[in-house]
CSV table of C-alpha atoms in Angstrom, one decimal:
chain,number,residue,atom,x,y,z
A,1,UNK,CA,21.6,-4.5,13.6
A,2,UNK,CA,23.0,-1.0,14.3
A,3,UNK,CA,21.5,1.0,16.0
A,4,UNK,CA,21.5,4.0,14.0
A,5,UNK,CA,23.4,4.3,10.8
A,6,UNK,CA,24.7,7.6,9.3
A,7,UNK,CA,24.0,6.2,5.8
A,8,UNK,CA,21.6,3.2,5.3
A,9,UNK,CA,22.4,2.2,1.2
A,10,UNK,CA,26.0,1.5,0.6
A,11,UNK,CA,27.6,3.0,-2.7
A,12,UNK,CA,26.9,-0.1,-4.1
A,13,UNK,CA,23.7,-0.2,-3.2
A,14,UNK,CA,22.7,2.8,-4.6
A,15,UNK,CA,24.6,2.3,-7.7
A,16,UNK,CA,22.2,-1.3,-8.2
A,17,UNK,CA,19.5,0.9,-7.1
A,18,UNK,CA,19.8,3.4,-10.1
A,19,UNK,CA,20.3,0.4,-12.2
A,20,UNK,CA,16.6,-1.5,-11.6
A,21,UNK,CA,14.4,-1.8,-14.6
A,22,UNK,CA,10.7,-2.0,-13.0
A,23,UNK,CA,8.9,-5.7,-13.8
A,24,UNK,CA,5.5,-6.1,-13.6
A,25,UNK,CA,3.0,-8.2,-15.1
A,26,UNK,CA,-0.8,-8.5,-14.3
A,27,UNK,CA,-4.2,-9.9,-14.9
A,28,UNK,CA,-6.3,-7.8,-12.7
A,29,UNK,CA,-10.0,-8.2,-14.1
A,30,UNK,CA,-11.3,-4.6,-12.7
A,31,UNK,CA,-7.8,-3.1,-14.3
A,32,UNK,CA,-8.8,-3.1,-17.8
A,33,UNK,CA,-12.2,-1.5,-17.1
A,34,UNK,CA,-10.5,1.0,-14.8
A,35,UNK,CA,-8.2,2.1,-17.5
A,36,UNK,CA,-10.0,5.0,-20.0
A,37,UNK,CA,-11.0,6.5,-16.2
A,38,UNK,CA,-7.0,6.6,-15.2
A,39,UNK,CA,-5.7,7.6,-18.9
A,40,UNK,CA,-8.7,10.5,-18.2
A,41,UNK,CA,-7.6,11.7,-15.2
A,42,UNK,CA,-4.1,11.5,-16.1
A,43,UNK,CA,-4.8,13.8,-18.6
A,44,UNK,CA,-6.2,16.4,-16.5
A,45,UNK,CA,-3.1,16.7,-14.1
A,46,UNK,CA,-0.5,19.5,-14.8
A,47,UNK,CA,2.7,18.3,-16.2
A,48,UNK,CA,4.5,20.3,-13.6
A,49,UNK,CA,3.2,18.3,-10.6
A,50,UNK,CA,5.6,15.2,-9.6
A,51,UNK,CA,4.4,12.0,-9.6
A,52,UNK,CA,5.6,11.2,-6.1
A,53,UNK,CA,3.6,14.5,-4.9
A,54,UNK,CA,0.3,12.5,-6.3
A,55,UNK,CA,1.3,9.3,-4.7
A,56,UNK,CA,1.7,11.1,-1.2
A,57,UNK,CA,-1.8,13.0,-1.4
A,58,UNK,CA,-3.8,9.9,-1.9
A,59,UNK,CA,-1.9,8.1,1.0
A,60,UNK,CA,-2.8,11.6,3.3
A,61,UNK,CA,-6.5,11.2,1.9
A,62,UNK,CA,-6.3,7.5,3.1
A,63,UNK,CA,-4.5,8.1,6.3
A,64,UNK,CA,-7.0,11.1,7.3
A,65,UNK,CA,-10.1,9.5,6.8
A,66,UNK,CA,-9.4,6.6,8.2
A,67,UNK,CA,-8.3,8.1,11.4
A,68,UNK,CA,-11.8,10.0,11.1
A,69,UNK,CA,-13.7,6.3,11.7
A,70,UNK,CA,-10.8,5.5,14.3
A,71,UNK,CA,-11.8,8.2,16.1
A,72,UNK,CA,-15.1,7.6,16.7
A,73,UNK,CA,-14.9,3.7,16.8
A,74,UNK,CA,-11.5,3.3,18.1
A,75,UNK,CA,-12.4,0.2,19.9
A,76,UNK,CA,-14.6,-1.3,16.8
A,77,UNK,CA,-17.4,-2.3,18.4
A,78,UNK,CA,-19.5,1.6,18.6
A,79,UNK,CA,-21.4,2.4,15.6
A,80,UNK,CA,-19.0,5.1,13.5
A,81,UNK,CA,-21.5,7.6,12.0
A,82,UNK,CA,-22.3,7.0,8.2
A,83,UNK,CA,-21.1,9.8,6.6
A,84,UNK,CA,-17.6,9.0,8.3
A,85,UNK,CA,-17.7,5.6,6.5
A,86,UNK,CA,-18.6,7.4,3.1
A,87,UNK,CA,-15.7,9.5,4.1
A,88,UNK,CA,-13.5,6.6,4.0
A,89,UNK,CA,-15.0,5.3,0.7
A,90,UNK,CA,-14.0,8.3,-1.1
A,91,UNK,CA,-11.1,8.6,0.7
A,92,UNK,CA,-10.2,5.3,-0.6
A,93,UNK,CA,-11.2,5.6,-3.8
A,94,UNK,CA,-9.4,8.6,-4.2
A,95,UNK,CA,-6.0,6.8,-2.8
A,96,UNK,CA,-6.5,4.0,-5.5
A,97,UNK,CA,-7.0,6.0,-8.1
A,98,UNK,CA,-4.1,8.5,-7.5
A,99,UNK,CA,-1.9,5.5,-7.2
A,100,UNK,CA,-3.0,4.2,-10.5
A,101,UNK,CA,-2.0,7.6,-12.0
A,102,UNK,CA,1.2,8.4,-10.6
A,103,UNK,CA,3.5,5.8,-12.9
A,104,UNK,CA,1.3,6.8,-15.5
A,105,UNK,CA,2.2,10.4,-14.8
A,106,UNK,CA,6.0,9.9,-14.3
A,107,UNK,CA,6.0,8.1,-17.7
A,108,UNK,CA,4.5,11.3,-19.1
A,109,UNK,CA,6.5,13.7,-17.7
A,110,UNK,CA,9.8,11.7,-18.8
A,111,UNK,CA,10.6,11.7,-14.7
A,112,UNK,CA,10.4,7.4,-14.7
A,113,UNK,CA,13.1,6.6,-11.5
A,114,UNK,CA,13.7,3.5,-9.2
A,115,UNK,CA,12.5,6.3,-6.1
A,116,UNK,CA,9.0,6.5,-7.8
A,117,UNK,CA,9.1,2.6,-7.4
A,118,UNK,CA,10.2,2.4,-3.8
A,119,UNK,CA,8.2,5.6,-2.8
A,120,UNK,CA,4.6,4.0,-4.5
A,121,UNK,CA,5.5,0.7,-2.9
A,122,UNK,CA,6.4,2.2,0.9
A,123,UNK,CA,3.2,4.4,0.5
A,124,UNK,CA,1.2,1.2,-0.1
A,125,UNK,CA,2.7,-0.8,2.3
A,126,UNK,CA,1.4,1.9,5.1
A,127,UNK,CA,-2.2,2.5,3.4
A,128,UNK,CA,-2.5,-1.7,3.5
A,129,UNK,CA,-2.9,-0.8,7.1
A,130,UNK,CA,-5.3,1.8,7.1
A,131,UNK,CA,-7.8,0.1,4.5
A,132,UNK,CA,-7.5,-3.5,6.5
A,133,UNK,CA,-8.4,-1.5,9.6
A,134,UNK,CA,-11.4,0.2,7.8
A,135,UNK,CA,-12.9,-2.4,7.0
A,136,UNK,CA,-12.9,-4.2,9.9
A,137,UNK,CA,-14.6,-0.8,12.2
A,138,UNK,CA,-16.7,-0.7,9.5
A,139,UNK,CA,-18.3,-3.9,10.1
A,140,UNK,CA,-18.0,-3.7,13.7
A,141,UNK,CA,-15.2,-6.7,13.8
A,142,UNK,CA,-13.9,-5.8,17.4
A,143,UNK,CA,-16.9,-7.6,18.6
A,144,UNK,CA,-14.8,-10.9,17.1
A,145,UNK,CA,-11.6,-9.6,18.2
A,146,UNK,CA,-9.7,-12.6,16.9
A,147,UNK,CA,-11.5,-12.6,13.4
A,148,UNK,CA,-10.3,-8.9,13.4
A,149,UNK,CA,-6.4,-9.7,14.3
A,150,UNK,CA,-6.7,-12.1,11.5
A,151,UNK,CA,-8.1,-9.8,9.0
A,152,UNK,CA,-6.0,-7.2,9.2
A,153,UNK,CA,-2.7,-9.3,9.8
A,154,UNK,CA,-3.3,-11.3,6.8
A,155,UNK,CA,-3.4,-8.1,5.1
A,156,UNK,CA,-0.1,-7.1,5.7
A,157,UNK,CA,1.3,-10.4,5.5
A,158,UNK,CA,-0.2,-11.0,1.7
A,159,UNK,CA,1.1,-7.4,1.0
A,160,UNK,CA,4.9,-8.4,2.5
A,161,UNK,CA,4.3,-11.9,0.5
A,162,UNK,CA,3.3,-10.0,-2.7
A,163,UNK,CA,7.1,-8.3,-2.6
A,164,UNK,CA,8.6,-11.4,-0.9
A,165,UNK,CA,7.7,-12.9,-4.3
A,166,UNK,CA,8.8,-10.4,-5.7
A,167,UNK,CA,12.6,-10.6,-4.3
A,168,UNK,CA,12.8,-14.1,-5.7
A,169,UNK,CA,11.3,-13.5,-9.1
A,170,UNK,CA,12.4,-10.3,-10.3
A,171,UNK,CA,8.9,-9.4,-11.1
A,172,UNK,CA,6.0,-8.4,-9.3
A,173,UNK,CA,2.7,-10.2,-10.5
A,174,UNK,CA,-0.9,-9.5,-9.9
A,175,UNK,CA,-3.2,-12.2,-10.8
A,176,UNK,CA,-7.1,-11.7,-11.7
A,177,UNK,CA,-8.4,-11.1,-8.5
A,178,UNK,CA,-5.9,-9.3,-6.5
A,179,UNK,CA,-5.3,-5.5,-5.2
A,180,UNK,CA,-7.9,-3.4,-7.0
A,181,UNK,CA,-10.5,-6.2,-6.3
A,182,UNK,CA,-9.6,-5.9,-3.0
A,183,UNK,CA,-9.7,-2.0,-2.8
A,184,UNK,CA,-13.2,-2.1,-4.8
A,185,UNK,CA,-14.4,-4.6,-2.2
A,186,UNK,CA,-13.6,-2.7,0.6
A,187,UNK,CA,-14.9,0.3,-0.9
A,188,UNK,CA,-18.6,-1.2,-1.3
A,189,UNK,CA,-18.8,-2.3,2.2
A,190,UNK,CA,-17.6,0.8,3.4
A,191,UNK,CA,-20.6,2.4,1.2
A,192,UNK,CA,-23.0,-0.5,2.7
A,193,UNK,CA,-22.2,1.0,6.0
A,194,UNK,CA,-22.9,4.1,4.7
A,195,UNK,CA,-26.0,3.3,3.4
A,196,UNK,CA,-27.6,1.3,5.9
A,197,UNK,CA,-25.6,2.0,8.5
A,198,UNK,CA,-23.1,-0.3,10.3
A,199,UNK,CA,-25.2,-2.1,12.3
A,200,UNK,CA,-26.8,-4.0,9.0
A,201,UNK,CA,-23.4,-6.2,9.2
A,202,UNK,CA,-24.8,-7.1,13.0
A,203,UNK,CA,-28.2,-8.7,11.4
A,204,UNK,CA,-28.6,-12.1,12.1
A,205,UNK,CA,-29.6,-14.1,8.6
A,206,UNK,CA,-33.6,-16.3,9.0
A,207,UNK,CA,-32.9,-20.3,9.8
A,208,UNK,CA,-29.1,-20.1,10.2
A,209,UNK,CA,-28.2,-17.4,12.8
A,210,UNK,CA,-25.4,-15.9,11.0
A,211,UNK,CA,-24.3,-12.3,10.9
A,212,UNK,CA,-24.7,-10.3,7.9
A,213,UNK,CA,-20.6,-9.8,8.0
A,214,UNK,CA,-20.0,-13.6,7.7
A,215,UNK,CA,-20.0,-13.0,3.7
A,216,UNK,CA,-17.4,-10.5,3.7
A,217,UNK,CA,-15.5,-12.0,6.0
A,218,UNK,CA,-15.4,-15.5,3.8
A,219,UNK,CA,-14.8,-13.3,0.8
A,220,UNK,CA,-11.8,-11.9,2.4
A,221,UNK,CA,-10.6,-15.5,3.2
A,222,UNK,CA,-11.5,-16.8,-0.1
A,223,UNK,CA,-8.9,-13.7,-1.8
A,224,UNK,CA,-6.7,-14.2,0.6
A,225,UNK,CA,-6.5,-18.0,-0.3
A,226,UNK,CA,-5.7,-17.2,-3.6
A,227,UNK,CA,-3.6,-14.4,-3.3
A,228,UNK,CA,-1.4,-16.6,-0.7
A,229,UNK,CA,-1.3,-19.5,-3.7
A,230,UNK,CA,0.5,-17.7,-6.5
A,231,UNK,CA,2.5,-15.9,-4.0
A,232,UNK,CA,3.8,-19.5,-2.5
A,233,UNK,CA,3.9,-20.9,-5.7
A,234,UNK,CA,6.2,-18.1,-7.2
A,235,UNK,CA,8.3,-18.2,-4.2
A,236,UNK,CA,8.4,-22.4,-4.4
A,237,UNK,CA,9.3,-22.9,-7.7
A,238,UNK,CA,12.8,-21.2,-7.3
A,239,UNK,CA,14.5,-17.4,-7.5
A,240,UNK,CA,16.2,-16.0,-10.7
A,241,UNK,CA,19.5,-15.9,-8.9
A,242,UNK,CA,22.1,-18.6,-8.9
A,243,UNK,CA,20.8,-22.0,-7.9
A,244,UNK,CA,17.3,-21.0,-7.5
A,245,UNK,CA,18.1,-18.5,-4.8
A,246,UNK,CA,16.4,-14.7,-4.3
A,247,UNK,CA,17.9,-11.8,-6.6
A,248,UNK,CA,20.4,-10.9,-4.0
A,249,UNK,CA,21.7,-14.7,-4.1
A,250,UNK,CA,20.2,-15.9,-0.5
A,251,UNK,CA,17.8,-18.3,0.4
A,252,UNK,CA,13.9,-17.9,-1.0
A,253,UNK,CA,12.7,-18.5,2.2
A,254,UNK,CA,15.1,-16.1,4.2
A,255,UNK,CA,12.6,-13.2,4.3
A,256,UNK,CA,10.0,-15.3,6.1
A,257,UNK,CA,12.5,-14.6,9.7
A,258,UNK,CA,11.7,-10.8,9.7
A,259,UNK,CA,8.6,-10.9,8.9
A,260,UNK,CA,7.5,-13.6,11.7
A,261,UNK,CA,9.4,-10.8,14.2
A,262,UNK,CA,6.1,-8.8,13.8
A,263,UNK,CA,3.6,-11.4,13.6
A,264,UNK,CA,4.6,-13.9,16.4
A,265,UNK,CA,5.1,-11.2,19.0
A,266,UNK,CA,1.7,-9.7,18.2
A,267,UNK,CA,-0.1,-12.5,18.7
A,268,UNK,CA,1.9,-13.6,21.7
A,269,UNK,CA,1.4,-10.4,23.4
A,270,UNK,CA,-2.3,-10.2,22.4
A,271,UNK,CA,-3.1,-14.0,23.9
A,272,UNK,CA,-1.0,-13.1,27.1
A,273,UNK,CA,-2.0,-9.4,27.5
A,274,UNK,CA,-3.4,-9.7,31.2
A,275,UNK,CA,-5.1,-6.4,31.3
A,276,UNK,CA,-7.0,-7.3,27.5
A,277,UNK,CA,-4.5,-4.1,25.4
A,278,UNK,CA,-5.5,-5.5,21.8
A,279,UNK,CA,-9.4,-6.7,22.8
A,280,UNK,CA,-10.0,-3.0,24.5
A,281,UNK,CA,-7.6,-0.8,22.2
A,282,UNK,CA,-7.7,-3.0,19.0
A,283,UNK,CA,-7.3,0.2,16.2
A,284,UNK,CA,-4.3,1.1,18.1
A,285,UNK,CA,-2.7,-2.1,18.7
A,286,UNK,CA,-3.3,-2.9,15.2
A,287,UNK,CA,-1.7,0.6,14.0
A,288,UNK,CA,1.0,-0.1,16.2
A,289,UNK,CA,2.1,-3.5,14.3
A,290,UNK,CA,0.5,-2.1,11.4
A,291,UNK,CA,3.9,0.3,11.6
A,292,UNK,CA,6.2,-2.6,12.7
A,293,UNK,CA,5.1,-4.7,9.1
A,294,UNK,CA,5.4,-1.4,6.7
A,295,UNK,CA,9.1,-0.7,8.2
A,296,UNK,CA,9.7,-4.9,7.3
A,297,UNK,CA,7.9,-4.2,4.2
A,298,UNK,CA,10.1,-1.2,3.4
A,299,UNK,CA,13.3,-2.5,4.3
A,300,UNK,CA,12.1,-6.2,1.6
A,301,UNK,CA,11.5,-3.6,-1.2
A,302,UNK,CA,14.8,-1.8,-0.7
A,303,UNK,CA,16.5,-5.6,-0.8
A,304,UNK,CA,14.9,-6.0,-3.8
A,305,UNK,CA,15.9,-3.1,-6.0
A,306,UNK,CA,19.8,-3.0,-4.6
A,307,UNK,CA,20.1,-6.9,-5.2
A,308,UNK,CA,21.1,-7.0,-1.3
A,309,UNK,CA,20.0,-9.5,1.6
A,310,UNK,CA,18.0,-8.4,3.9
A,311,UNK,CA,18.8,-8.0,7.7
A,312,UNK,CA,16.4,-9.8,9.9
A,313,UNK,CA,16.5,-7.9,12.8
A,314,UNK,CA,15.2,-3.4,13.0
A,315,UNK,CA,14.8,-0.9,15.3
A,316,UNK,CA,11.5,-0.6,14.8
A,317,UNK,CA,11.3,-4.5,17.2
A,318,UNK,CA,12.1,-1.9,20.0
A,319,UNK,CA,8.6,-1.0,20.5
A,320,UNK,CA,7.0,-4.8,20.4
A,321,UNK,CA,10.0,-5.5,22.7
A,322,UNK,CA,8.7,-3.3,25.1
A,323,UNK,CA,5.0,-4.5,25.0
A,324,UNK,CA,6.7,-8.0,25.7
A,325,UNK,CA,9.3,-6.8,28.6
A,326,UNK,CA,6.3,-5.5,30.1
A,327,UNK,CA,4.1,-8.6,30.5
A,328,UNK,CA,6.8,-10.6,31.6
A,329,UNK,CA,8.5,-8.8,34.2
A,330,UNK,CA,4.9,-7.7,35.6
A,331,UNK,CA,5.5,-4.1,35.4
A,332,UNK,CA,3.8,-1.5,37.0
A,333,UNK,CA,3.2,0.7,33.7
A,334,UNK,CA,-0.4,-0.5,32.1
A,335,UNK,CA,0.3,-1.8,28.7
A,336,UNK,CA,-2.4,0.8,27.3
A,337,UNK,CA,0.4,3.7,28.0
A,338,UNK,CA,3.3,1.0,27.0
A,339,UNK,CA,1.3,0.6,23.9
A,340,UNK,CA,1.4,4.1,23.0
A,341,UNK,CA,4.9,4.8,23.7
A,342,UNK,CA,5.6,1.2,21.4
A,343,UNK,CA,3.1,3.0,18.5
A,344,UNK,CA,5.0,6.5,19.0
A,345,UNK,CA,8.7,4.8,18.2
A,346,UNK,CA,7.6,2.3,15.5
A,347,UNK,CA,6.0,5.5,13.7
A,348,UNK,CA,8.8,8.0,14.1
A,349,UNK,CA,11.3,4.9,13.6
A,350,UNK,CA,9.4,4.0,10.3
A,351,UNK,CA,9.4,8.1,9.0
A,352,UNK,CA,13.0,8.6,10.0
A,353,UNK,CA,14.2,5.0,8.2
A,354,UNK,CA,11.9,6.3,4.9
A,355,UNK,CA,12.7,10.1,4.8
A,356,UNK,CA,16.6,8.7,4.9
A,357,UNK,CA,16.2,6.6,2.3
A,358,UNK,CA,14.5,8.3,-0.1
A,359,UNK,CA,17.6,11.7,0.7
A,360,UNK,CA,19.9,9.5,-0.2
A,361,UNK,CA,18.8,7.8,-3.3
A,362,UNK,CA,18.0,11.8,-4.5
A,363,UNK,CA,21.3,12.9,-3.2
A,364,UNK,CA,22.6,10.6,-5.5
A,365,UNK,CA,21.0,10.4,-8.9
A,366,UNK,CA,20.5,13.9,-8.3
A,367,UNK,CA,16.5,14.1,-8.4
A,368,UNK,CA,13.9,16.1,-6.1
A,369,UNK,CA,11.4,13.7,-4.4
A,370,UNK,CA,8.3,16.0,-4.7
A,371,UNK,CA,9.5,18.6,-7.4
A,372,UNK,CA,10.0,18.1,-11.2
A,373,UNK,CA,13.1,20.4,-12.6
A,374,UNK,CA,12.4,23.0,-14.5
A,375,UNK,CA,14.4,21.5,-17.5
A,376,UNK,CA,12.8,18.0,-17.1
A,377,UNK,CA,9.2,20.0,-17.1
A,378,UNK,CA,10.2,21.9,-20.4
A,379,UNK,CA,11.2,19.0,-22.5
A,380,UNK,CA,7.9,16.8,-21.5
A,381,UNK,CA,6.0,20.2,-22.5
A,382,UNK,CA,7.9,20.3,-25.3
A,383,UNK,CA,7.7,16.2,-26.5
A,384,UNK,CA,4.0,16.4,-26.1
A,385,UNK,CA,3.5,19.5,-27.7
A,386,UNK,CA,5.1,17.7,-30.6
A,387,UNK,CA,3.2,14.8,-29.9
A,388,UNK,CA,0.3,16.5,-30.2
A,389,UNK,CA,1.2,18.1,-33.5
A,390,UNK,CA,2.1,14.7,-34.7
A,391,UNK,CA,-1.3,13.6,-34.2
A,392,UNK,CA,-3.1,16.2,-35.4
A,393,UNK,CA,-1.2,16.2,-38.6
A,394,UNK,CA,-2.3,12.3,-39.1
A,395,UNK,CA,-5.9,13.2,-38.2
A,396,UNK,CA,-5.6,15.8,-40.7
A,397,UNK,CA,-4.5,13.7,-43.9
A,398,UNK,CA,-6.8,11.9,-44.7
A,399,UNK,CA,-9.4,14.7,-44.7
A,400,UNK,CA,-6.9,16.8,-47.1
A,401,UNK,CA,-6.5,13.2,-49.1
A,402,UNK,CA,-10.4,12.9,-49.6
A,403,UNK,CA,-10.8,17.3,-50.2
A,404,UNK,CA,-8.0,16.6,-52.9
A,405,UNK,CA,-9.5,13.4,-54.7
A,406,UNK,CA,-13.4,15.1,-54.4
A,407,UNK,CA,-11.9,18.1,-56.3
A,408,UNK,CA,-10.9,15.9,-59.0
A,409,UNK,CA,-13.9,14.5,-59.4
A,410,UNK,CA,-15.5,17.6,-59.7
A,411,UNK,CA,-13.6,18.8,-62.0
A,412,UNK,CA,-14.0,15.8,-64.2
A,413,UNK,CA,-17.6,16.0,-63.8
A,414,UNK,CA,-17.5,19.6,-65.2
């Protein structure tokens, strides 16, 4: 692991990179119902604006109103106030369905890349954070701070395991209850909260003594057993590359070592934390390792689409190292202000490694990030102009056909 490298994709990296063919394949149950509302609002978007530039709002919608709820439950146990959990709603189901549209859009606008791939997938592996966390403040889970840790961490490791599939298979595969499920889950209990207001999860059910949030809570298990099945099974049954391996030719069960980096040292820290960081400052900590995981993420997706192994060790470690160094040489610092610091680097760290990547990879198939050429815009307006001609034309024959054959008859009549 360097510390810094000038350039992060090799040549031939980049060149495997421009070569990817996007695989996908999916069973979602909500996805077919969502579809006339996505093919709608695709429809209503300009042709000029770049798909990437959708993808980026909806992750900003996400971002923003999530910090909203952080910021007035940031240690999820105070009540957030209602509208701030409709907020997140919204702000949610705006995310989801700007990321539905954004592929759709590219394919319309003839501006289809490997980038749009990598730069939907890094968005979602940072908004997997923000809509795990959500949840959680919405139902007041820092009052089971361990429930909480597990909730959002298996969240970002399903995510990791979705592309860790992903790397062996080629293909990335959604199965019938999967991400939009989730999404649309999350979305009615931050609209319960709304609602009622967040302290209906806190109710304690007649004759058993449970919370109202147990069911949620088990529902998120229940997906997360599921989703963790295919993924495992996928991964089990052997890569496309030579003898079984991963698409880069290394061992299925190579990316599990980066990804353990985040989650081992999080925990470890949590349990051993003598001054309580996660229990007191849980939106933080989690936002802080929430970083770590989307830089891990990042750096599996990239492995993926230029064929290449993945390192196991980042820069972004630097900030759970210093959490760690902390608690075990005693230092003076409190880990709340350590904590900070570790959340400023993993977030500039994770920009920095993303903004690079995505210059080079336009640097060299000569494409804007967040701006469709001119040209490019003038030939989709052109092809659907003609498209559009095309249609109407076949709309319009069989009225002239039935005009043409009523005339006859009239005539014969007369």
């Amino acid at each position: 692991m360097q510390f810094y490298k000038e350039k992060l994709l090799s040549p031939g990296q980049l060149k495997r990179l421009s070569e990817h063919k996007y695989s996908c394949t999916t069973n979602s149950l909500l996805d077919g119902f969502l579809q006339p509302w996505w093919d709608w609002l695709v429809s209503k978007v300009p042709l000029w604006l770049a798909p990437n530039l959708i993808t980026i709002v909806g992750l900003i919608v996400n971002i923003a109103t999530t910090l909203i709820l952080v910021y007035y439950s940031p240690d999820a146990k105070t009540e957030a106030p209602r509208w701030a959990c409709f907020l997140c709603a919204l702000g949610l189901f705006i995310y989801q369905s700007l990321d539905a549209i954004d592929g759709k859009q590219a394919r319309r606008t003839g501006t289809s890349t490997p980038l749009g791939e990598l730069f939907d997938h890094g968005c979602d592996s940072i908004s997997t954070v923000f809509i795990a966390l959500s949840a959680c403040i919405a139902v007041q889970l820092g009052y089971y701070p361990t429930w909480m840790f597990f909730q959002c961490f298996c969240a970002m490791t399903l995510f990791y395991c979705a592309h860790w599939q992903t790397y062996v298979s080629g293909s990335l595969r959604f199965g019938k209850v999967d991400v939009t499920e989730a999404q649309f889950t999350i979305i009615m209990i931050h609209l319960i909260s709304a609602i009622f207001g967040p302290q209906v999860w806190m109710i304690e059910l007649p004759y058993t003594g449970t919370e109202v949030k147990v069911f949620p809570l088990w529902a998120a298990v229940g997906i997360a057993i599921l989703l963790a099945q295919s993924s495992i099974s996928v991964i089990l049954a052997g890569g496309v590359g030579k003898n079984g391996s991963t698409v880069a030719g290394t061992s299925v069960l190579s990316p599990i070592i980066p990804f353990s980096f985040v989650v081992v040292p999080a925990f470890i820290i949590y349990r051993k934390s003598a001054e309580h960081v996660y229990e007191n400052h849980p939106a933080l900590y989690i936002l802080a390792f929430g970083m770590v995981a989307a830089k891990v993420t990042n750096r599996l997706v990239v492995a993926h689409m230029t064929k290449n192994e993945m390192e196991y060790l980042d820069t972004s470690l630097i900030g759970p190292a210093m959490l760690f160094l902390n608690q075990y040489f005693n230092f003076f610092i409190k880990e709340y202000y350590v904590l900070w610091l570790c959340f400023i680097w993993v977030t500039l760290d994770l920009l920095r490694y993303n903004t690079q990547i995505c210059l080079e990879i336009c640097d060299y198939m000569k494409i804007k990030l967040f701006r469709i050429p001119l040209g490019d815009h003038r030939t989709s307006l052109v092809s659907n102009t003609a498209e559009k001609n095309v249609r109407a034309m076949v709309e319009q024959e069989p009225l002239l056909d039935e005009d043409y054959h009523h005339g006859s008859d009239t005539t014969l009549d007369l």
